[in-house]
Amino acid sequence: MKNIKLMYSKMTCLLALVFLVTISCDRDLSEEAEFADFAKTSEIFIEAPIGLGTDFYFPFSGSKATAWSVDESEGYESQVSMRFDVPNADDPEGSYAGAIFRIDGSGRDLTGYDALTFWAKASQGVTIGELGFGTDFEENKYQTTIQNTSLSTSWTKYIIPIPDPSKLIEERGMFWYSAGTQETGGLGYTFWIDDLKFEKLGTLGTPVPSIGEDRTVQAFIGTNTVVGNRSVIFNLPSGVNQTVIPALSYFDWSSSDPSVVAVEDFGRIEMISNGMSVITATMAGVQATGAVTFEVLGEFESAPIPPARDPADVISIFSNAYNDVPVDYYNGYFAPFQTTQGQDDIFVNGDRVINYTDLNFVGIGTFVDVSPINANEMTHFHVDINVREAIQAGDFIRLQLINNVGGVETSGDITIDGSQFQSEEWISLDIPLADFNGLSVRNELGLIFFISDATISNIYVDNVYYYKE
Amino acid sequence: MMSKTIKYIIKGKTFLFMSFLLVTLFVISSCDTDETQTVATFTNLVMSDEFDTDGALDSELWNHEIGTGVNGWGNNELQYYTDRTENVKVENGYLLITANREDFNGSLYTSARITTQGLFEQAYGRFEARIKVPSGKGIWPAFWLLGNDCETNIWPQCGEIDIMEFLGDNPTTIFGSVHGPGYSAGQAVTKSYTLENDRYDTGFHVFGIEWSPESINYYVDDALYQTITPADVPGEWVFDSKFYIILNVAVGGNFPGAPNDETTFPQSMLVDYVRVYQQ
């Protein structure tokens, strides 16, 4: 049988050749056209980078760009490995190490593998914040992450299971990492990675995907969101469970009522009409535990649109009306006293709105990796706040601005009494910067705090900016 | 029945061939086994349960053992064995023995243990089962044989042949062992077999022994991984009498240790078939 098939295909070739010669002007796809085969190369780094092209290393913003190098005196069963020098937190060239390794060219077909594996050790016992693959700085469609990987001072093999290999038909994001000094008191260290490659292990347990605990989320027509708390647990050949954080696209999402809540590309979820719908998901045919019930309440009432202003008269922190300056975060999640959840996670017709829940205090940061705000030329601070609950006597929101965070700090605050808000209504606040008691300098503003001491726990926030009148 | 018979004969032949191949290899590479060893071949099917009828077990072949035994079946095991369908049933062509986490008669876990004691007992032959094991720390499934006179001829004198034991936190390895006088429990004659590119809890594997007066050969699928002869045991050879079959899933105990936070329940052992051949 095999011989016959071979001969047949040879004849097809011959025929095809003849075809090519005679009707080569016809550019239509023939019936036998197949998709291009992408490289199935497994290795990423053994004694040198393999098949990555020339321009493949892209550091994260704020990280030390020179953290990665090839060390020719250390290696797992060799003399060569990848070396990562995580800088001290106060390194002027970058406060952490992090980057992606992206193929300079076409991606690889990884469907025949089930894990990314490597050997690693560190200059001291340390946990590496995030390691993974699938990050390409484009769609990051199949970003895959393991967190808090514990490295010792001796070479150990690590396994990052692929959540669903059948999805990875052309992947360029071969590896990514992010390592800081939160657990080493700001002091740098070195770790090495060697024999980084995709493998077909066959020894991974059946994946157990999850989209978190069952929960109900209230939302508005026209808003869209994504389901967080995604994970998939694999039992490793060692018997230890490894939790992997998979990108949305590894899941197949479904909505119990698509006329209420629709699932769009990449797992984005859009609120269509009033009602309830339950979102569930599968991964590689396995039902994920957990379900998210969306209760769609109607149209979202957007914050008032800010007036048009000369760009030179505005420094926008969070607004769709103006161009925002770079911001570190909209929620610093300050442990251990902060309870506040939420950040810029409501999307209404393309506009982003912050929803802080469980509010006691929360900060918007502009001092870690971005330039602090010089508001010397500005006269006012603006914010729109919509309180999502009944307002009671004693409720308040205190706004606090902090200058030169971590240096010679200066701060000023102003307390807005609850009586100035109305439940479920947008209230616009325009506060002269001079009214922030104690704010004697404002050339390096690094934090904007919203403080309620839990008197008010659920607010929408929009249009945060400084302006000159 | 006719087609079944034919199937078995073909299978037997395949196996015969396999055995010769493997044994040849074994002789060449082995350093601790007598080179004059003979291979027993068993092609005559004398007992099989294909678990084709949903519901309860065939009561003409299987007993249920109930309770916690003495000292957790001698191993400080944590489960209470029941004959409830929550713990043992036949479904979709498989026997399911299921360990659950539940308070039951003073135990924290329930499971099941079935035997052919008094119903099917035999000396020598090929004993095999096709099994997909459960997993997780503290989960301890087994397919094994016990001498049918253990009630009067106290263990380990009565003999125990463990065809397959599996510890749920070591998903790529199984153990095959014999226990007898002078070589029991921690001193049993045992060998492990580790899969290189597969694991035991994600698919079915055939676990078998070929037991003759001269030796007990241990197999996983097509691989012979251990031969135990009378010369290999540091005591009396007690494997010349009738033994019966036991299938169970234990939870906790001296060998596997207790389940931990990562152990999920229920955990089911699926058995596709149990077959016994004679010469």
XYZ file of C-alpha atoms in Angstrom:
748
model
C 0.000 0.000 0.000
C 2.724 2.415 0.910
C 4.526 1.931 -2.361
C 1.402 2.571 -4.322
C 0.738 5.755 -2.417
C 4.250 6.962 -2.983
C 4.072 6.361 -6.689
C 0.755 8.111 -6.817
C 2.140 11.187 -5.144
C 5.096 11.195 -7.496
C 2.705 11.176 -10.376
C 0.800 14.036 -8.806
C 4.026 15.967 -8.587
C 4.768 15.358 -12.208
C 1.277 16.356 -13.139
C 1.480 19.439 -10.991
C 4.711 20.408 -12.662
C 3.108 20.124 -16.029
C 0.197 22.189 -14.779
C 2.540 24.804 -13.420
C 4.260 25.135 -16.729
C 1.146 25.284 -18.805
C -1.225 27.392 -16.729
C 1.090 29.216 -14.390
C -0.773 32.458 -15.009
C -3.710 31.121 -13.006
C -3.177 32.376 -9.452
C -6.166 30.735 -7.815
C -5.527 28.316 -4.965
C -5.597 24.775 -6.191
C -7.675 22.277 -4.303
C -4.560 20.710 -2.928
C -3.230 23.919 -1.405
C -2.246 23.488 2.220
C -1.403 25.944 4.920
C 2.269 26.687 5.259
C 4.033 24.437 7.699
C 5.651 26.385 10.483
C 8.861 25.198 12.061
C 8.418 22.552 14.713
C 11.752 23.389 16.317
C 11.666 22.614 20.025
C 14.836 24.251 21.267
C 15.077 27.892 22.318
C 18.419 27.981 24.113
C 20.898 25.136 24.524
C 24.431 26.435 23.941
C 23.146 29.564 22.217
C 19.772 30.971 21.192
C 18.253 28.697 18.558
C 16.118 29.861 15.663
C 15.172 33.175 17.245
C 16.671 35.393 14.533
C 18.661 38.527 15.324
C 16.245 40.905 17.039
C 14.421 38.770 19.612
C 14.961 40.278 23.073
C 12.447 42.939 24.134
C 12.701 44.230 27.735
C 9.638 45.442 29.623
C 9.385 49.163 30.201
C 11.063 50.188 33.417
C 13.160 47.025 33.536
C 16.907 46.938 33.187
C 17.451 46.324 29.486
C 20.859 44.685 29.957
C 19.699 42.113 32.521
C 19.995 39.182 30.106
C 23.257 37.830 28.776
C 24.834 34.556 27.650
C 27.136 33.251 30.397
C 29.978 31.166 29.025
C 31.208 29.929 32.392
C 27.985 28.456 33.839
C 25.611 25.866 32.448
C 23.589 22.771 33.147
C 25.907 19.947 32.075
C 27.654 22.500 29.894
C 29.589 25.743 30.135
C 26.963 27.993 28.580
C 23.623 29.231 29.853
C 21.356 32.264 29.870
C 22.180 34.623 32.708
C 19.722 37.071 34.236
C 21.110 39.770 36.509
C 18.188 41.158 38.471
C 19.193 44.702 39.465
C 18.892 46.340 42.846
C 15.568 48.129 43.192
C 17.343 51.495 43.151
C 19.287 50.795 39.949
C 18.868 53.928 37.804
C 18.842 51.767 34.639
C 15.770 49.841 35.768
C 14.309 48.546 39.005
C 13.676 44.943 37.907
C 14.442 42.467 35.134
C 11.853 41.363 32.602
C 11.580 40.748 28.888
C 10.145 38.630 26.147
C 12.020 36.382 23.715
C 10.123 36.705 20.451
C 11.122 34.997 17.230
C 12.344 37.511 14.669
C 10.320 35.944 11.855
C 7.587 33.329 11.539
C 6.303 31.529 14.580
C 6.656 27.871 15.454
C 4.146 25.053 15.355
C 4.094 23.867 18.964
C 1.084 21.584 18.654
C 3.269 18.492 19.068
C 4.565 19.524 22.495
C 2.963 19.611 25.915
C 5.357 21.745 27.961
C 8.114 24.330 27.995
C 10.940 22.980 30.123
C 14.245 24.326 31.362
C 16.906 23.893 33.995
C 17.525 26.796 36.368
C 19.440 27.885 39.436
C 20.068 31.167 41.230
C 22.849 32.886 43.165
C 20.675 32.534 46.267
C 17.383 30.858 47.091
C 14.772 33.131 45.517
C 11.323 33.063 43.916
C 10.976 34.391 40.393
C 7.757 36.372 40.000
C 6.659 35.274 36.552
C 7.937 32.892 33.880
C 6.182 31.756 30.763
C 5.730 31.942 27.013
C 3.210 33.183 24.469
C 3.912 36.898 24.987
C 4.657 38.630 21.698
C 3.811 42.288 22.498
C 1.097 42.046 19.855
C -2.049 40.158 20.837
C -0.327 38.101 23.561
C -3.039 35.699 22.521
C -1.625 32.617 24.180
C 0.279 34.165 27.050
C 1.031 31.438 29.572
C 2.464 32.152 33.004
C 3.642 30.399 36.115
C 4.120 32.512 39.218
C 6.488 32.521 42.175
C 8.819 29.820 40.946
C 11.221 28.829 43.687
C 14.833 28.600 42.514
C 17.631 27.119 44.597
C 21.387 27.353 44.186
C 21.575 23.997 42.387
C 20.370 23.154 38.884
C 16.763 21.951 38.906
C 14.408 21.142 36.052
C 11.210 23.177 35.707
C 8.102 22.487 33.645
C 5.573 24.976 32.299
C 2.700 22.882 30.897
C 1.041 24.168 27.727
C -2.647 24.721 28.590
C -3.830 23.470 25.161
C -1.088 22.723 22.614
C -3.581 22.430 19.731
C -3.956 26.225 19.791
C -0.272 26.959 19.173
C -0.060 26.573 15.414
C 2.176 29.617 14.958
C 3.650 31.029 18.134
C 6.390 33.646 18.234
C 6.487 34.248 21.979
C 9.012 31.613 23.020
C 9.735 32.771 26.559
C 9.149 35.631 28.947
C 10.152 36.472 32.476
C 9.707 39.129 35.101
C 11.864 39.138 38.238
C 12.090 41.749 40.952
C 13.568 42.209 44.388
C 10.387 42.430 46.490
C 11.467 39.370 48.468
C 15.144 40.214 48.739
C 14.768 43.625 50.348
C 15.546 45.410 47.101
C 18.862 43.622 46.620
C 19.743 42.148 43.262
C 20.644 38.563 42.468
C 21.436 36.394 39.473
C 19.668 33.401 38.026
C 20.564 31.119 35.150
C 18.361 29.207 32.715
C 19.641 26.465 30.439
C 18.303 23.873 28.002
C 15.161 25.916 27.417
C 12.964 23.962 25.031
C 9.506 22.668 24.280
C 9.023 18.968 24.975
C 6.426 16.261 24.554
C 6.624 14.860 28.062
C 3.555 12.650 28.104
C 3.840 12.632 31.886
C 1.523 15.543 32.685
C -1.771 14.848 34.417
C -5.149 15.695 32.966
C -5.552 19.498 33.012
C -8.031 20.921 35.516
C -9.088 24.354 34.189
C -10.936 26.916 36.290
C -12.441 30.370 35.891
C -12.590 30.943 39.628
C -15.371 30.719 42.166
C -18.994 31.004 41.064
C -19.885 34.683 41.224
C -22.395 37.268 40.087
C -21.297 40.527 38.490
C -23.494 43.534 37.790
C -22.874 45.237 34.481
C -24.363 47.703 32.025
C -25.413 47.535 28.398
C -22.568 48.457 26.105
C -19.885 47.614 28.610
C -17.473 44.821 28.048
C -15.089 42.921 30.235
C -13.107 39.710 30.512
C -13.278 36.872 33.003
C -10.412 36.967 35.464
C -9.236 34.361 37.978
C -8.337 31.980 35.166
C -6.122 29.024 35.945
C -5.372 25.487 34.906
C -3.759 22.991 37.209
C -1.497 20.245 35.887
C -0.141 17.421 37.993
C 3.573 17.196 37.148
C 5.420 13.859 36.846
C 6.796 14.566 40.322
C 3.225 14.389 41.656
C 3.280 18.115 42.491
C 0.509 20.328 41.128
C 1.562 23.257 38.944
C -0.875 26.122 38.498
C -0.639 27.840 35.129
C -2.286 31.170 34.295
C -3.653 30.849 30.741
C -4.635 33.661 28.402
C -8.330 34.086 27.579
C -7.875 32.531 24.145
C -7.040 29.102 25.513
C -10.659 28.855 26.663
C -13.763 28.325 24.594
C -16.346 30.600 26.194
C -20.076 30.239 26.137
C -22.975 32.380 27.263
C -26.248 30.869 28.464
C -28.109 33.748 26.804
C -26.141 35.355 23.976
C -28.880 37.955 23.494
C -28.010 39.307 26.959
C -24.279 38.718 27.081
C -22.255 37.974 23.943
C -18.816 36.410 23.764
C -16.589 38.215 21.285
C -13.119 37.439 19.919
C -10.401 36.571 22.427
C -13.009 35.861 25.119
C -14.098 39.484 25.484
C -17.598 39.620 26.944
C -20.076 42.265 25.855
C -23.300 43.257 27.610
C -26.080 43.426 25.022
C -29.427 43.787 26.796
C -31.119 43.669 30.194
C -31.213 40.270 31.842
C -29.024 37.524 33.231
C -26.577 35.236 31.496
C -24.139 32.672 32.830
C -20.668 32.534 31.310
C -18.868 29.202 31.366
C -15.787 27.919 29.592
C -14.000 24.802 28.433
C -10.332 24.225 27.740
C -9.250 21.468 25.362
C -12.715 19.975 25.794
C -12.517 19.940 29.597
C -15.177 21.951 31.421
C -13.611 24.669 33.565
C -14.845 24.847 37.139
C -16.680 28.030 38.072
C -19.212 30.234 36.342
C -19.741 33.982 36.158
C -23.321 35.223 36.146
C -23.688 38.640 34.570
C -26.666 40.699 35.661
C -27.113 43.347 32.998
C -28.888 46.323 34.580
C -29.503 48.637 31.630
C -27.670 51.542 30.067
C -24.603 52.889 31.786
C -24.813 56.551 32.656
C -21.451 57.943 31.658
C -19.677 60.708 33.491
C -20.121 64.230 32.095
C -17.840 64.823 29.126
C -15.074 67.250 30.135
C -14.870 70.539 28.227
C -12.429 70.919 25.349
C -9.187 72.439 26.561
C -5.828 73.368 25.147
C -3.614 70.275 25.709
C -1.083 72.531 27.378
C -3.677 73.353 30.036
C -4.363 69.745 31.063
C -2.437 66.890 32.657
C -4.767 63.933 32.325
C -4.393 60.903 34.578
C -7.500 58.967 33.558
C -9.823 60.350 30.933
C -11.093 59.591 27.495
C -11.377 63.285 26.713
C -7.654 64.040 26.936
C -4.429 62.156 26.332
C -3.388 60.463 29.565
C 0.169 60.721 30.814
C 1.855 57.401 31.667
C 0.573 55.973 34.944
C 2.025 53.119 37.006
C -1.320 51.842 38.212
C -4.869 52.800 39.104
C -4.805 50.606 42.173
C -1.607 50.032 44.126
C -3.139 47.211 46.180
C -1.173 48.353 49.208
C -0.820 45.446 51.584
C -1.735 44.738 54.267
C -4.237 47.455 55.165
C -5.866 48.200 51.829
C -9.081 46.325 51.071
C -9.969 48.169 47.868
C -10.500 46.139 44.709
C -10.926 47.288 41.153
C -9.166 49.493 38.678
C -9.876 50.523 35.092
C -11.960 47.443 34.464
C -15.241 48.806 33.170
C -15.401 49.515 29.456
C -18.372 51.505 28.209
C -18.557 52.025 24.477
C -14.806 52.347 24.309
C -14.532 54.519 27.425
C -12.829 53.184 30.486
C -14.267 53.752 33.936
C -12.724 52.842 37.277
C -14.870 50.893 39.733
C -13.421 50.750 43.219
C -15.158 48.255 45.483
C -14.502 47.444 49.147
C -13.009 50.926 49.266
C -11.097 51.991 52.336
C -8.245 53.677 50.539
C -6.647 53.340 47.132
C -3.876 55.117 45.279
C -3.217 55.998 41.646
C 0.561 55.874 41.231
C 2.843 57.979 39.037
C 6.202 57.488 40.710
C 7.472 53.900 40.218
C 8.375 53.509 36.565
C 6.913 56.726 35.129
C 7.685 60.389 35.589
C 5.963 62.092 38.527
C 3.504 64.847 37.616
C 4.733 68.416 37.606
C 1.570 70.386 38.349
C 3.275 73.721 39.022
C 1.434 75.292 36.089
C -1.941 73.757 36.983
C -4.570 75.399 39.144
C -7.230 72.710 39.680
C -7.775 69.009 40.231
C -10.816 67.425 38.601
C -12.516 64.109 39.259
C -15.977 62.662 38.568
C -17.285 60.304 41.237
C -20.450 58.207 41.202
C -21.282 56.617 44.560
C -22.896 53.205 43.994
C -24.661 52.897 47.337
C -26.935 54.808 49.716
C -25.139 57.718 51.359
C -25.270 57.917 55.123
C -24.353 60.484 57.742
C -20.635 60.452 58.396
C -19.728 59.246 54.902
C -16.830 61.019 53.252
C -14.207 60.728 50.572
C -10.848 62.348 51.285
C -8.640 63.152 48.331
C -4.932 63.253 49.070
C -2.061 64.248 46.769
C 1.515 63.225 47.617
C 4.555 64.951 46.170
C 8.003 63.301 45.833
C 6.920 59.838 46.983
C 9.753 58.049 48.767
C 11.808 61.236 48.952
C 11.039 64.308 51.011
C 7.309 63.743 50.873
C 4.806 66.577 50.971
C 1.130 65.847 51.018
C -2.109 67.742 50.987
C -5.671 66.620 51.342
C -9.246 67.767 51.205
C -12.266 65.946 52.595
C -15.505 65.846 50.626
C -18.457 65.279 52.907
C -20.878 62.544 51.870
C -23.677 65.104 51.636
C -21.983 66.492 48.512
C -22.541 63.168 46.698
C -25.745 61.595 45.481
C -26.278 57.881 45.262
C -25.884 56.548 41.700
C -25.257 60.022 40.285
C -22.098 61.457 38.774
C -20.734 64.378 40.794
C -18.012 66.508 39.238
C -15.451 67.952 41.605
C -13.245 70.881 40.548
C -10.938 71.601 43.438
C -8.366 74.420 43.447
C -4.977 72.890 44.167
C -4.520 75.596 46.771
C -7.338 73.948 48.757
C -5.281 70.798 49.342
C -4.139 71.596 52.856
C -0.407 71.169 53.255
C 0.517 70.714 49.609
C 3.289 73.312 49.527
C 5.024 71.822 46.480
C 3.498 70.002 43.529
C 6.315 69.534 41.048
C 6.603 65.738 41.522
C 3.103 64.444 42.309
C 3.310 60.655 42.618
C 0.103 59.476 44.296
C -3.569 60.404 44.278
C -5.373 58.752 47.186
C -9.107 58.175 47.542
C -9.779 57.567 51.236
C -13.164 56.679 52.700
C -12.162 54.598 55.716
C -14.862 52.215 54.436
C -17.657 54.757 54.988
C -18.302 54.640 51.241
C -17.261 51.324 49.706
C -18.302 51.317 46.049
C -17.587 54.152 43.621
C -17.094 54.779 39.935
C -14.303 57.177 39.093
C -13.679 58.919 35.779
C -11.974 61.968 34.312
C -9.106 62.400 36.732
C -6.978 65.321 35.598
C -5.187 68.513 36.575
C -5.937 71.677 34.632
C -5.146 75.337 34.392
C -7.922 77.867 34.461
C -18.648 -16.448 22.632
C -17.086 -17.813 19.479
C -15.626 -14.522 18.437
C -14.388 -13.910 21.921
C -12.518 -17.183 21.942
C -10.857 -16.363 18.683
C -9.882 -13.007 20.005
C -8.250 -14.497 23.023
C -6.307 -17.002 21.005
C -4.938 -14.295 18.799
C -4.081 -12.237 21.819
C -2.408 -15.199 23.389
C -0.235 -15.700 20.382
C 0.756 -12.095 20.271
C 1.626 -12.249 23.859
C 3.619 -15.429 23.425
C 5.671 -13.756 20.769
C 6.126 -10.679 22.904
C 7.233 -12.743 25.827
C 9.928 -14.456 23.825
C 11.180 -11.178 22.518
C 11.266 -9.571 25.928
C 12.740 -12.532 27.660
C 15.498 -12.731 25.096
C 16.302 -9.134 25.837
C 16.064 -9.733 29.509
C 18.473 -12.636 29.460
C 21.002 -10.650 27.538
C 20.872 -7.624 29.799
C 20.085 -9.141 33.163
C 22.742 -9.637 35.760
C 20.800 -10.943 38.746
C 18.586 -13.607 37.243
C 19.439 -17.188 36.475
C 20.111 -17.471 32.773
C 18.391 -20.825 32.620
C 15.023 -19.364 33.552
C 12.032 -20.735 31.757
C 9.058 -18.760 30.634
C 5.621 -20.007 31.473
C 2.981 -19.244 28.905
C -0.682 -19.280 29.667
C -3.184 -19.184 26.861
C -6.250 -20.890 28.272
C -8.702 -18.297 29.580
C -10.300 -19.676 32.750
C -11.819 -16.577 34.283
C -12.705 -13.152 33.008
C -14.862 -10.279 34.089
C -15.249 -7.742 31.303
C -17.576 -5.553 33.427
C -20.065 -5.326 30.574
C -23.242 -5.285 32.692
C -24.009 -1.993 34.421
C -24.955 -2.048 38.072
C -23.755 -4.324 40.832
C -20.786 -6.674 40.607
C -21.170 -10.324 39.619
C -21.822 -11.846 43.044
C -20.702 -15.272 41.833
C -17.216 -13.890 41.368
C -16.767 -11.005 43.794
C -17.115 -10.377 47.544
C -17.198 -6.964 49.173
C -15.027 -6.392 52.197
C -16.641 -3.906 54.589
C -15.276 -1.629 57.288
C -11.826 -0.675 58.499
C -10.287 -4.089 59.156
C -7.839 -4.370 62.023
C -5.685 -1.243 62.427
C -6.858 0.096 59.064
C -6.270 -3.178 57.253
C -2.909 -3.512 58.950
C -1.581 -0.273 57.453
C -3.413 2.452 59.398
C -5.436 3.190 56.272
C -8.003 5.963 56.687
C -10.924 4.738 54.591
C -14.073 2.813 55.469
C -14.820 0.204 52.800
C -18.457 -0.101 51.752
C -20.451 -1.935 49.098
C -22.492 1.172 48.245
C -22.693 2.272 44.598
C -20.989 5.511 45.670
C -17.878 3.391 46.214
C -18.206 0.449 43.839
C -20.267 -0.145 40.705
C -20.088 -1.255 37.113
C -20.804 1.500 34.592
C -20.208 1.942 30.850
C -18.149 -1.204 30.616
C -15.904 -0.433 33.560
C -15.647 -1.384 37.187
C -15.377 1.816 39.222
C -13.922 1.742 42.703
C -14.292 5.254 44.047
C -12.698 6.878 47.073
C -14.752 9.716 48.573
C -14.035 12.228 51.304
C -16.995 11.943 53.682
C -17.623 11.275 57.360
C -18.728 7.667 57.529
C -18.911 5.485 60.656
C -16.050 7.394 62.231
C -13.836 7.431 59.133
C -13.001 10.491 57.038
C -13.015 8.622 53.734
C -14.934 5.810 52.067
C -13.850 3.445 49.324
C -14.203 -0.204 48.309
C -12.259 -3.444 48.330
C -13.462 -6.511 46.429
C -12.073 -10.025 46.413
C -12.659 -13.381 44.726
C -12.032 -15.242 48.005
C -13.899 -18.547 47.985
C -15.254 -17.783 44.503
C -12.181 -17.860 42.305
C -8.892 -19.161 43.647
C -6.024 -20.565 41.653
C -2.359 -21.431 41.822
C -0.205 -20.337 38.865
C -1.359 -18.741 35.650
C -1.488 -15.389 34.022
C -3.449 -12.824 36.055
C -4.024 -9.514 34.316
C -6.230 -6.448 34.523
C -6.551 -3.336 32.398
C -6.697 -0.401 34.769
C -6.674 3.394 34.870
C -5.598 4.399 38.349
C -6.753 7.378 40.424
C -4.128 9.796 41.739
C -3.263 12.399 44.351
C -1.291 12.244 47.573
C -2.639 9.500 49.855
C -4.442 7.549 47.123
C -3.279 3.928 47.015
C -4.948 1.664 44.457
C -3.885 -1.964 44.117
C -4.455 -5.165 42.143
C -3.096 -8.078 44.132
C -3.375 -11.705 45.209
C -3.520 -13.209 48.670
C -3.057 -16.857 49.710
C -6.463 -18.428 50.334
C -5.405 -19.823 53.717
C -4.452 -16.516 55.372
C -7.144 -16.991 58.010
C -5.347 -20.037 59.464
C -1.865 -19.688 58.006
C -1.169 -16.190 59.277
C 0.226 -13.537 56.919
C 2.945 -13.303 55.672
C 3.296 -17.097 55.796
C 0.261 -17.452 53.502
C 1.890 -15.273 50.850
C 0.940 -12.091 48.960
C 1.599 -11.229 45.330
C 1.134 -7.541 44.487
C 0.634 -7.277 40.749
C 0.227 -3.510 40.838
C 0.450 -0.959 43.608
C 0.427 2.762 42.877
C 1.035 5.774 45.079
C -1.042 8.712 43.895
C 1.725 11.285 44.345
C 4.129 9.352 42.126
C 2.083 9.239 38.926
C 4.609 7.586 36.608
C 5.589 4.609 38.804
C 3.973 1.341 39.912
C 5.311 -1.418 42.136
C 5.220 -5.207 41.817
C 6.060 -7.228 44.919
C 5.875 -10.516 46.785
C 5.481 -10.805 50.558
C 6.337 -14.005 52.434
C 7.949 -15.163 55.650
C 11.099 -13.119 56.251
C 10.355 -10.717 53.424
C 7.150 -8.850 54.158
C 6.002 -5.232 54.473
C 9.090 -2.991 54.271
C 11.277 -5.984 53.445
C 9.113 -7.308 50.607
C 10.815 -8.312 47.374
C 9.743 -5.489 45.126
C 10.562 -3.575 41.998
C 9.129 -0.424 40.525
C 8.410 0.302 36.885
C 8.426 3.898 35.703
C 6.913 5.053 32.419
C 9.178 7.365 30.450
C 6.682 9.313 28.362
C 3.388 8.465 29.965
C 1.731 8.175 33.366
C -0.667 5.725 34.921
C -3.564 8.044 35.825
C -4.267 9.467 32.350
C -4.938 6.227 30.477
C -5.372 2.478 30.763
C -2.508 0.060 31.202
C -2.453 -3.721 31.455
C -0.886 -5.007 34.658
C -0.117 -8.713 34.733
C 1.920 -11.527 36.169
C 2.825 -14.882 34.742
C 3.162 -17.140 37.713
C 4.645 -20.645 37.452
C 6.315 -22.928 39.982
C 9.676 -21.543 38.874
C 9.015 -17.821 38.750
C 6.679 -14.867 38.827
C 7.127 -12.521 35.861
C 5.724 -8.981 36.176
C 4.440 -7.031 33.199
C 3.169 -3.560 32.418
C 1.588 -3.599 28.973
C 4.167 -5.363 26.810
C 7.104 -4.813 29.120
C 8.457 -7.529 31.410
C 10.154 -5.587 34.180
C 10.731 -8.110 36.950
C 11.213 -11.847 37.427
C 11.088 -13.228 40.946
C 12.274 -16.820 41.428
C 12.561 -18.902 44.605
C 16.249 -17.975 44.604
C 15.363 -14.281 44.782
C 13.375 -14.434 48.021
C 15.276 -14.407 51.335
C 13.002 -17.010 52.894
C 10.532 -19.752 52.153
C 8.838 -19.700 48.718
C 5.148 -19.697 49.606
C 3.645 -19.341 46.132
C 2.590 -22.866 45.274
C -0.972 -22.808 46.621
C -4.245 -21.206 45.631
C -4.500 -17.418 45.791
C -7.479 -15.105 45.287
C -7.710 -11.681 43.627
C -8.183 -8.337 45.413
C -8.912 -4.932 43.870
C -9.070 -1.903 46.141
C -8.399 1.796 46.517
C -6.991 2.662 49.932
C -6.723 6.197 51.296
C -3.831 7.157 53.543
C -1.925 4.709 55.701
C 1.703 3.887 56.320
C 2.724 3.445 52.695
C 1.216 6.473 50.887
C 0.807 8.896 53.815
C -2.342 10.955 54.316
C -4.025 12.983 51.553
C -3.056 16.655 51.449
C -4.754 19.879 50.351
C -4.097 19.104 46.694
C -5.774 15.683 46.786
C -9.145 15.953 45.103
C -12.109 13.646 45.649
C -13.806 11.576 44.397
C -10.979 9.478 42.964
C -11.943 6.445 40.877
C -10.023 3.400 39.737
C -11.429 2.195 36.413
C -11.005 -1.474 35.581
C -11.759 -2.499 32.006
C -11.328 -6.220 32.638
C -9.808 -8.854 34.874
C -8.654 -12.055 33.151
C -6.961 -15.205 34.358
C -5.332 -17.789 32.095
C -3.964 -21.251 32.743
C -1.533 -23.335 30.801
